[in-house]
Structures are given as C-alpha cells and as structure tokens.
Coordinates of N, CA and C in Angstrom, one line a residue:
M1 N 0.9 -1.2 0.0 CA 0.0 0.0 0.0 C 0.9 1.2 0.0
P2 N 0.6 2.2 -0.8 CA 1.4 3.4 -0.9 C 1.3 4.2 0.4
S3 N 2.4 5.0 0.8 CA 2.3 5.8 2.0 C 1.5 7.1 1.7
E4 N 1.2 7.7 2.8 CA 0.5 9.0 2.7 C 1.3 10.0 1.9
D5 N 2.6 10.0 2.2 CA 3.5 10.9 1.5 C 3.5 10.7 0.0
D6 N 3.5 9.5 -0.4 CA 3.5 9.2 -1.9 C 2.2 9.6 -2.5
V7 N 1.1 9.3 -1.9 CA -0.2 9.6 -2.4 C -0.4 11.1 -2.5
V8 N -0.1 11.8 -1.4 CA -0.2 13.3 -1.4 C 0.7 13.9 -2.5
R9 N 1.9 13.4 -2.6 CA 2.9 14.0 -3.6 C 2.3 13.8 -5.0
S10 N 1.8 12.7 -5.3 CA 1.2 12.4 -6.6 C 0.0 13.3 -6.9
L11 N -0.8 13.4 -5.9 CA -2.0 14.3 -6.0 C -1.6 15.7 -6.2
L12 N -0.7 16.2 -5.5 CA -0.3 17.6 -5.6 C 0.5 17.9 -6.9
D13 N 1.3 16.9 -7.3 CA 2.0 17.0 -8.6 C 1.0 17.2 -9.7
A14 N -0.2 16.5 -9.7 CA -1.2 16.6 -10.7 C -2.1 17.9 -10.6
T15 N -2.3 18.3 -9.4 CA -3.3 19.4 -9.2 C -2.7 20.8 -8.9
L16 N -1.6 20.9 -8.3 CA -1.1 22.2 -8.0 C -0.9 23.1 -9.2
P17 N -0.5 22.6 -10.4 CA -0.5 23.5 -11.5 C -1.8 24.0 -12.0
L18 N -2.9 23.5 -11.5 CA -4.2 23.9 -11.8 C -4.8 25.0 -10.9
M19 N -4.0 25.4 -9.9 CA -4.4 26.3 -8.9 C -3.3 27.3 -8.5
Q20 N -3.7 28.3 -7.8 CA -2.7 29.2 -7.2 C -2.7 28.9 -5.7
A21 N -1.7 28.3 -5.3 CA -1.6 27.8 -3.9 C -0.4 28.5 -3.3
P22 N -0.4 28.7 -2.0 CA -1.5 28.4 -1.1 C -2.6 29.4 -1.1
P23 N -3.8 29.0 -0.6 CA -4.1 27.7 0.0 C -4.3 26.7 -1.1
V24 N -4.2 25.4 -0.8 CA -4.5 24.3 -1.7 C -6.0 24.4 -1.9
N25 N -6.4 24.4 -3.2 CA -7.8 24.5 -3.5 C -8.5 23.1 -3.6
L26 N -9.2 22.8 -2.5 CA -9.9 21.5 -2.4 C -10.9 21.3 -3.5
G27 N -11.6 22.4 -4.0 CA -12.5 22.3 -5.0 C -11.9 21.8 -6.3
V28 N -10.7 22.3 -6.6 CA -9.9 21.8 -7.8 C -9.6 20.4 -7.7
I29 N -9.2 20.0 -6.5 CA -8.8 18.6 -6.3 C -10.0 17.6 -6.4
C30 N -11.1 18.0 -5.8 CA -12.4 17.2 -5.9 C -12.8 17.1 -7.4
E31 N -12.8 18.2 -8.1 CA -13.2 18.2 -9.5 C -12.3 17.3 -10.3
W32 N -11.0 17.4 -10.0 CA -10.0 16.6 -10.7 C -10.2 15.1 -10.5
L33 N -10.7 14.8 -9.2 CA -11.0 13.4 -8.8 C -12.4 12.9 -9.3
G34 N -13.2 13.9 -9.8 CA -14.5 13.5 -10.2 C -15.5 13.4 -9.0
I35 N -15.2 14.1 -7.9 CA -16.1 14.0 -6.7 C -17.0 15.3 -6.7
E36 N -18.3 15.0 -6.5 CA -19.2 16.1 -6.3 C -19.2 16.5 -4.8
V37 N -19.3 17.8 -4.5 CA -19.2 18.3 -3.1 C -20.5 19.0 -2.8
Y38 N -21.2 18.6 -1.7 CA -22.4 19.3 -1.2 C -22.2 19.7 0.2
T39 N -22.7 20.9 0.6 CA -22.6 21.4 1.9 C -23.9 21.7 2.5
Q40 N -24.0 21.4 3.8 CA -25.3 21.6 4.5 C -25.0 21.5 6.0
P41 N -25.7 22.3 6.9 CA -25.4 22.2 8.3 C -25.8 20.8 8.8
C42 N -25.0 20.3 9.7 CA -25.3 18.9 10.2 C -24.7 18.7 11.6
H43 N -25.3 17.8 12.4 CA -24.8 17.6 13.7 C -24.1 16.2 13.8
S44 N -24.2 15.4 12.8 CA -23.7 14.0 12.8 C -22.2 13.9 12.4
F45 N -21.7 14.7 11.5 CA -20.4 14.5 11.0 C -19.8 15.9 10.5
G46 N -18.5 15.9 10.3 CA -17.8 17.0 9.7 C -17.8 16.9 8.2
A47 N -17.4 15.8 7.7 CA -17.4 15.5 6.3 C -17.5 14.0 6.1
L48 N -18.1 13.6 5.0 CA -18.4 12.2 4.8 C -18.4 11.9 3.3
F49 N -17.6 10.9 3.0 CA -17.5 10.5 1.6 C -18.4 9.3 1.3
I50 N -19.3 9.4 0.3 CA -20.1 8.2 0.0 C -20.1 8.0 -1.5
V51 N -20.5 6.8 -2.0 CA -20.6 6.5 -3.4 C -22.1 6.3 -3.6
R52 N -22.6 7.0 -4.6 CA -24.0 6.8 -4.9 C -24.1 6.7 -6.5
E53 N -24.7 5.6 -6.9 CA -24.8 5.3 -8.3 C -23.5 5.5 -9.1
G54 N -22.4 4.9 -8.4 CA -21.1 4.9 -9.0 C -20.4 6.3 -9.0
K55 N -20.9 7.3 -8.4 CA -20.3 8.6 -8.3 C -19.9 8.9 -6.9
G56 N -18.7 9.5 -6.8 CA -18.2 9.9 -5.5 C -18.8 11.2 -5.0
I57 N -19.3 11.2 -3.8 CA -20.0 12.4 -3.3 C -19.4 12.7 -1.9
L58 N -19.0 14.0 -1.7 CA -18.5 14.4 -0.4 C -19.5 15.3 0.2
L59 N -20.0 15.0 1.4 CA -20.9 15.8 2.1 C -20.2 16.5 3.2
V60 N -20.4 17.8 3.3 CA -19.6 18.6 4.2 C -20.5 19.4 5.1
N61 N -20.2 19.4 6.4 CA -21.0 20.2 7.4 C -20.6 21.6 7.3
S62 N -21.5 22.4 6.8 CA -21.3 23.9 6.6 C -21.3 24.7 7.8
A63 N -21.7 24.1 9.0 CA -21.7 24.8 10.2 C -20.3 24.8 10.9
M64 N -19.4 24.1 10.4 CA -18.0 24.1 10.9 C -17.2 25.4 10.5
A65 N -16.2 25.7 11.3 CA -15.3 26.8 10.9 C -14.6 26.3 9.7
Q66 N -14.1 27.3 8.9 CA -13.5 27.0 7.6 C -12.3 26.1 7.7
G67 N -11.4 26.4 8.7 CA -10.2 25.6 8.8 C -10.5 24.1 9.2
R68 N -11.5 24.0 10.0 CA -11.9 22.6 10.4 C -12.6 21.9 9.3
A69 N -13.4 22.6 8.5 CA -14.1 22.0 7.4 C -13.1 21.5 6.3
R70 N -12.1 22.4 6.0 CA -11.1 22.0 5.1 C -10.3 20.8 5.5
F71 N -10.0 20.7 6.8 CA -9.2 19.6 7.3 C -10.1 18.3 7.2
S72 N -11.4 18.4 7.5 CA -12.3 17.3 7.4 C -12.4 16.8 6.0
I73 N -12.5 17.7 5.0 CA -12.6 17.3 3.6 C -11.3 16.6 3.2
A74 N -10.1 17.2 3.6 CA -8.9 16.6 3.2 C -8.7 15.2 3.9
H75 N -9.2 15.1 5.1 CA -9.1 13.8 5.9 C -10.0 12.8 5.1
E76 N -11.2 13.1 4.7 CA -12.0 12.1 4.0 C -11.3 11.7 2.6
L77 N -10.7 12.7 2.0 CA -10.0 12.4 0.7 C -8.9 11.4 1.0
G78 N -8.2 11.6 2.2 CA -7.2 10.6 2.6 C -7.7 9.2 2.7
H79 N -8.9 9.1 3.4 CA -9.5 7.7 3.5 C -9.7 7.1 2.1
L80 N -10.2 7.9 1.2 CA -10.5 7.5 -0.1 C -9.3 7.1 -0.9
L81 N -8.3 8.0 -0.9 CA -7.1 7.7 -1.7 C -6.1 6.7 -1.1
L82 N -6.2 6.6 0.2 CA -5.4 5.5 0.8 C -6.1 4.2 0.9
R83 N -7.3 4.2 0.3 CA -8.1 2.9 0.1 C -8.4 2.3 1.5
H84 N -8.8 3.1 2.4 CA -9.2 2.6 3.7 C -10.5 1.9 3.6
D85 N -10.8 1.0 4.6 CA -12.1 0.3 4.6 C -13.2 1.3 4.9
P86 N -14.3 1.2 4.2 CA -15.4 2.2 4.4 C -16.1 1.9 5.8
V87 N -16.7 2.9 6.3 CA -17.5 2.8 7.6 C -18.8 2.3 7.2
G88 N -19.4 1.4 8.0 CA -20.7 0.8 7.7 C -21.8 1.8 7.9
R89 N -21.7 2.5 9.0 CA -22.8 3.5 9.3 C -22.1 4.7 10.0
I90 N -22.8 5.9 9.8 CA -22.3 7.1 10.5 C -22.2 6.8 12.0
G91 N -21.1 7.2 12.6 CA -20.9 7.0 14.0 C -20.1 5.7 14.3
D92 N -20.0 4.7 13.4 CA -19.3 3.5 13.6 C -17.8 3.9 13.8
P93 N -17.1 3.2 14.7 CA -15.7 3.6 14.9 C -14.8 3.2 13.7
R94 N -13.8 3.9 13.5 CA -12.8 3.6 12.4 C -11.5 3.0 13.1
D95 N -10.7 2.4 12.3 CA -9.4 1.9 12.8 C -8.6 3.1 13.2
P96 N -8.0 3.1 14.4 CA -7.2 4.3 14.8 C -6.0 4.5 13.9
V97 N -5.4 3.4 13.4 CA -4.3 3.6 12.5 C -4.7 4.3 11.2
Q98 N -5.8 3.9 10.7 CA -6.4 4.6 9.5 C -6.7 6.1 9.8
E99 N -7.2 6.3 11.0 CA -7.5 7.7 11.3 C -6.3 8.6 11.4
R100 N -5.2 8.0 12.0 CA -3.9 8.8 12.0 C -3.4 9.0 10.6
Q101 N -3.5 8.0 9.8 CA -3.0 8.1 8.4 C -3.8 9.2 7.6
A102 N -5.1 9.2 7.8 CA -6.0 10.2 7.1 C -5.7 11.6 7.7
D103 N -5.4 11.7 9.0 CA -5.0 13.0 9.5 C -3.7 13.5 8.9
Q104 N -2.7 12.6 8.8 CA -1.4 12.9 8.3 C -1.5 13.3 6.8
F105 N -2.4 12.6 6.1 CA -2.6 12.9 4.7 C -3.2 14.3 4.6
A106 N -4.2 14.6 5.4 CA -4.8 16.0 5.4 C -3.8 17.1 5.7
S107 N -3.0 16.8 6.6 CA -2.0 17.8 7.0 C -1.0 18.1 5.8
E108 N -0.6 17.0 5.2 CA 0.4 17.1 4.1 C -0.3 17.8 2.9
L109 N -1.5 17.5 2.7 CA -2.3 18.0 1.5 C -2.5 19.5 1.7
L110 N -3.0 19.9 2.8 CA -3.3 21.3 3.1 C -2.1 22.2 3.3
M111 N -1.0 21.6 3.8 CA 0.2 22.4 4.1 C 1.4 21.7 3.5
P112 N 1.5 21.7 2.2 CA 2.6 21.0 1.5 C 4.0 21.6 2.0
A113 N 4.9 20.7 2.4 CA 6.2 21.0 2.9 C 6.9 22.0 2.1
S114 N 6.9 21.9 0.8 CA 7.7 22.8 -0.1 C 7.2 24.2 0.0
L115 N 5.9 24.4 0.1 CA 5.3 25.7 0.2 C 5.4 26.3 1.6
L116 N 5.2 25.4 2.6 CA 5.2 25.9 4.0 C 6.6 26.3 4.4
R117 N 7.6 25.5 4.1 CA 9.0 25.9 4.5 C 9.4 27.2 3.9
H118 N 8.9 27.5 2.7 CA 9.2 28.9 2.1 C 8.5 30.0 2.8
D119 N 7.2 29.8 3.1 CA 6.4 30.8 3.7 C 6.8 31.0 5.2
R120 N 7.2 29.9 5.9 CA 7.5 30.0 7.3 C 8.6 31.0 7.6
D121 N 9.5 31.2 6.7 CA 10.6 32.1 6.9 C 10.2 33.6 7.0
S122 N 9.0 33.9 6.5 CA 8.7 35.3 6.5 C 7.3 35.6 7.1
L123 N 6.5 34.6 7.5 CA 5.2 34.9 8.0 C 5.0 34.4 9.4
S124 N 4.2 35.1 10.2 CA 3.8 34.7 11.5 C 2.9 33.5 11.5
L125 N 2.7 32.9 12.7 CA 1.7 31.8 12.8 C 0.3 32.2 12.3
S126 N -0.2 33.3 12.8 CA -1.5 33.7 12.4 C -1.6 34.0 10.9
T127 N -0.6 34.5 10.3 CA -0.6 34.8 8.9 C -0.6 33.5 8.1
L128 N 0.2 32.5 8.6 CA 0.3 31.2 7.9 C -1.1 30.5 8.0
C129 N -1.7 30.6 9.1 CA -3.1 30.0 9.3 C -4.1 30.6 8.3
R130 N -4.0 31.9 8.2 CA -4.9 32.6 7.2 C -4.6 32.2 5.8
R131 N -3.3 32.2 5.5 CA -2.8 31.9 4.1 C -3.2 30.5 3.7
Y132 N -3.0 29.5 4.6 CA -3.3 28.1 4.2 C -4.7 27.7 4.6
R133 N -5.5 28.6 5.2 CA -6.9 28.4 5.7 C -7.0 27.1 6.5
V134 N -6.2 27.1 7.6 CA -6.2 26.0 8.5 C -6.2 26.6 9.9
S135 N -6.5 25.7 10.9 CA -6.6 26.2 12.3 C -5.1 26.3 12.8
Q136 N -5.0 27.1 13.9 CA -3.7 27.2 14.5 C -3.2 25.9 15.0
Q137 N -4.1 25.0 15.5 CA -3.7 23.7 16.0 C -3.1 22.9 14.9
A138 N -3.8 22.9 13.7 CA -3.3 22.1 12.6 C -1.9 22.6 12.1
M139 N -1.8 24.0 12.1 CA -0.5 24.6 11.6 C 0.6 24.3 12.6
R140 N 0.3 24.4 13.9 CA 1.4 24.1 14.9 C 1.9 22.7 14.8
I141 N 1.0 21.7 14.6 CA 1.3 20.3 14.5 C 2.2 20.1 13.3
R142 N 1.7 20.7 12.1 CA 2.5 20.5 10.9 C 3.9 21.1 11.0
L143 N 4.0 22.3 11.5 CA 5.3 22.9 11.6 C 6.2 22.1 12.6
E144 N 5.7 21.6 13.6 CA 6.4 20.7 14.5 C 6.9 19.5 13.8
R145 N 6.1 18.8 13.1 CA 6.5 17.6 12.3 C 7.5 17.9 11.3
L146 N 7.5 19.1 10.8 CA 8.5 19.5 9.8 C 9.8 20.0 10.4
G147 N 9.8 20.1 11.7 CA 11.0 20.7 12.5 C 11.1 22.1 12.3
C148 N 10.0 22.9 12.1 CA 10.1 24.3 11.9 C 9.4 25.0 13.0
E149 N 9.8 26.2 13.2 CA 9.1 27.1 14.2 C 8.6 28.3 13.4
P150 N 7.4 28.7 13.7 CA 6.9 29.9 13.0 C 7.6 31.2 13.4
V151 N 7.6 32.1 12.6 CA 8.2 33.5 12.9 C 7.3 34.0 14.0
P152 N 8.0 34.6 15.1 CA 7.2 35.1 16.2 C 6.3 36.3 15.7
M153 N 5.3 36.5 16.5 CA 4.3 37.6 16.2 C 5.1 38.9 16.3
R154 N 4.8 39.8 15.4 CA 5.5 41.1 15.4 C 4.6 42.2 16.0

C-alpha cells in the first residue's frame, strides 16, 4: 500500500499546476478526482464520503469553521485515496491507525512542505493560518512535524 507521502505527492503534482496555492484548492482537487461536493449544516459529522450510483460524493458540514471543514474534507480524501475500509454507518468507529493516516494525509495536503517551508521564513503563525486556511492547532502540529518554528508575532 502506498504511503500518505507518496499519495499526497502524486495528487499535488497533478493538481497544484491547476491552482494558485497556497491555499490548496480542495474544489480543484475534488473536481480533478470527479467528486461532487455538497454542503449543509449537520450535527452528525464534519465531512463524509459516499458513493451513490457509481459517483463519489463528499458531504460537508457547513456549520463548521472554515479551517476545520477544510481539514475534514482533506481527511476524507485521505481515507478514499489511501483505500481505507469504508465505515458501515455514521458513527461507527474507524481503525485508529487509518484515522492517524488520514490526519497525516490531510496535514500534508493542506500544508505542503515545499510551500510551507518557504512561507514559514517570513510569515507569523496567524498569517500562515490565514494563508493556508487551517486552524492554529493544525498549523502548529504541521510545523512541529517539519521541524520548523513559525516566525514570532510582530
């Protein structure tokens, strides 16, 4: 099975030329993958990928904050592209290893190392979060995993 790194790298190689990033445009990626995206307020989930009549559909909870919604979408794309086992019903538990892999995939997709290392040299944490449209928590974790520290607030 390919690693998260390999899958993300292949996906970004194919789609980054189609967008001006950062931020990574998840709409471009979903369109490139042939996935329809629908948003609506919901209390049951953040994002959910289903297949209906042979077509991939991503349902997104529009009540979430933008950074959280983007991470949830990228996380679900990770489950799909890493070929994780589908969940039987909403609320059923997932394999913790697959959850960590999908989180890592989402982090790498939304905050590509090559772009983030360049931007980190000149932008504060809050500016990085706005530029990549992710939460401070997601950005801090990603920078830590890359061995980077954000520029202090000015």
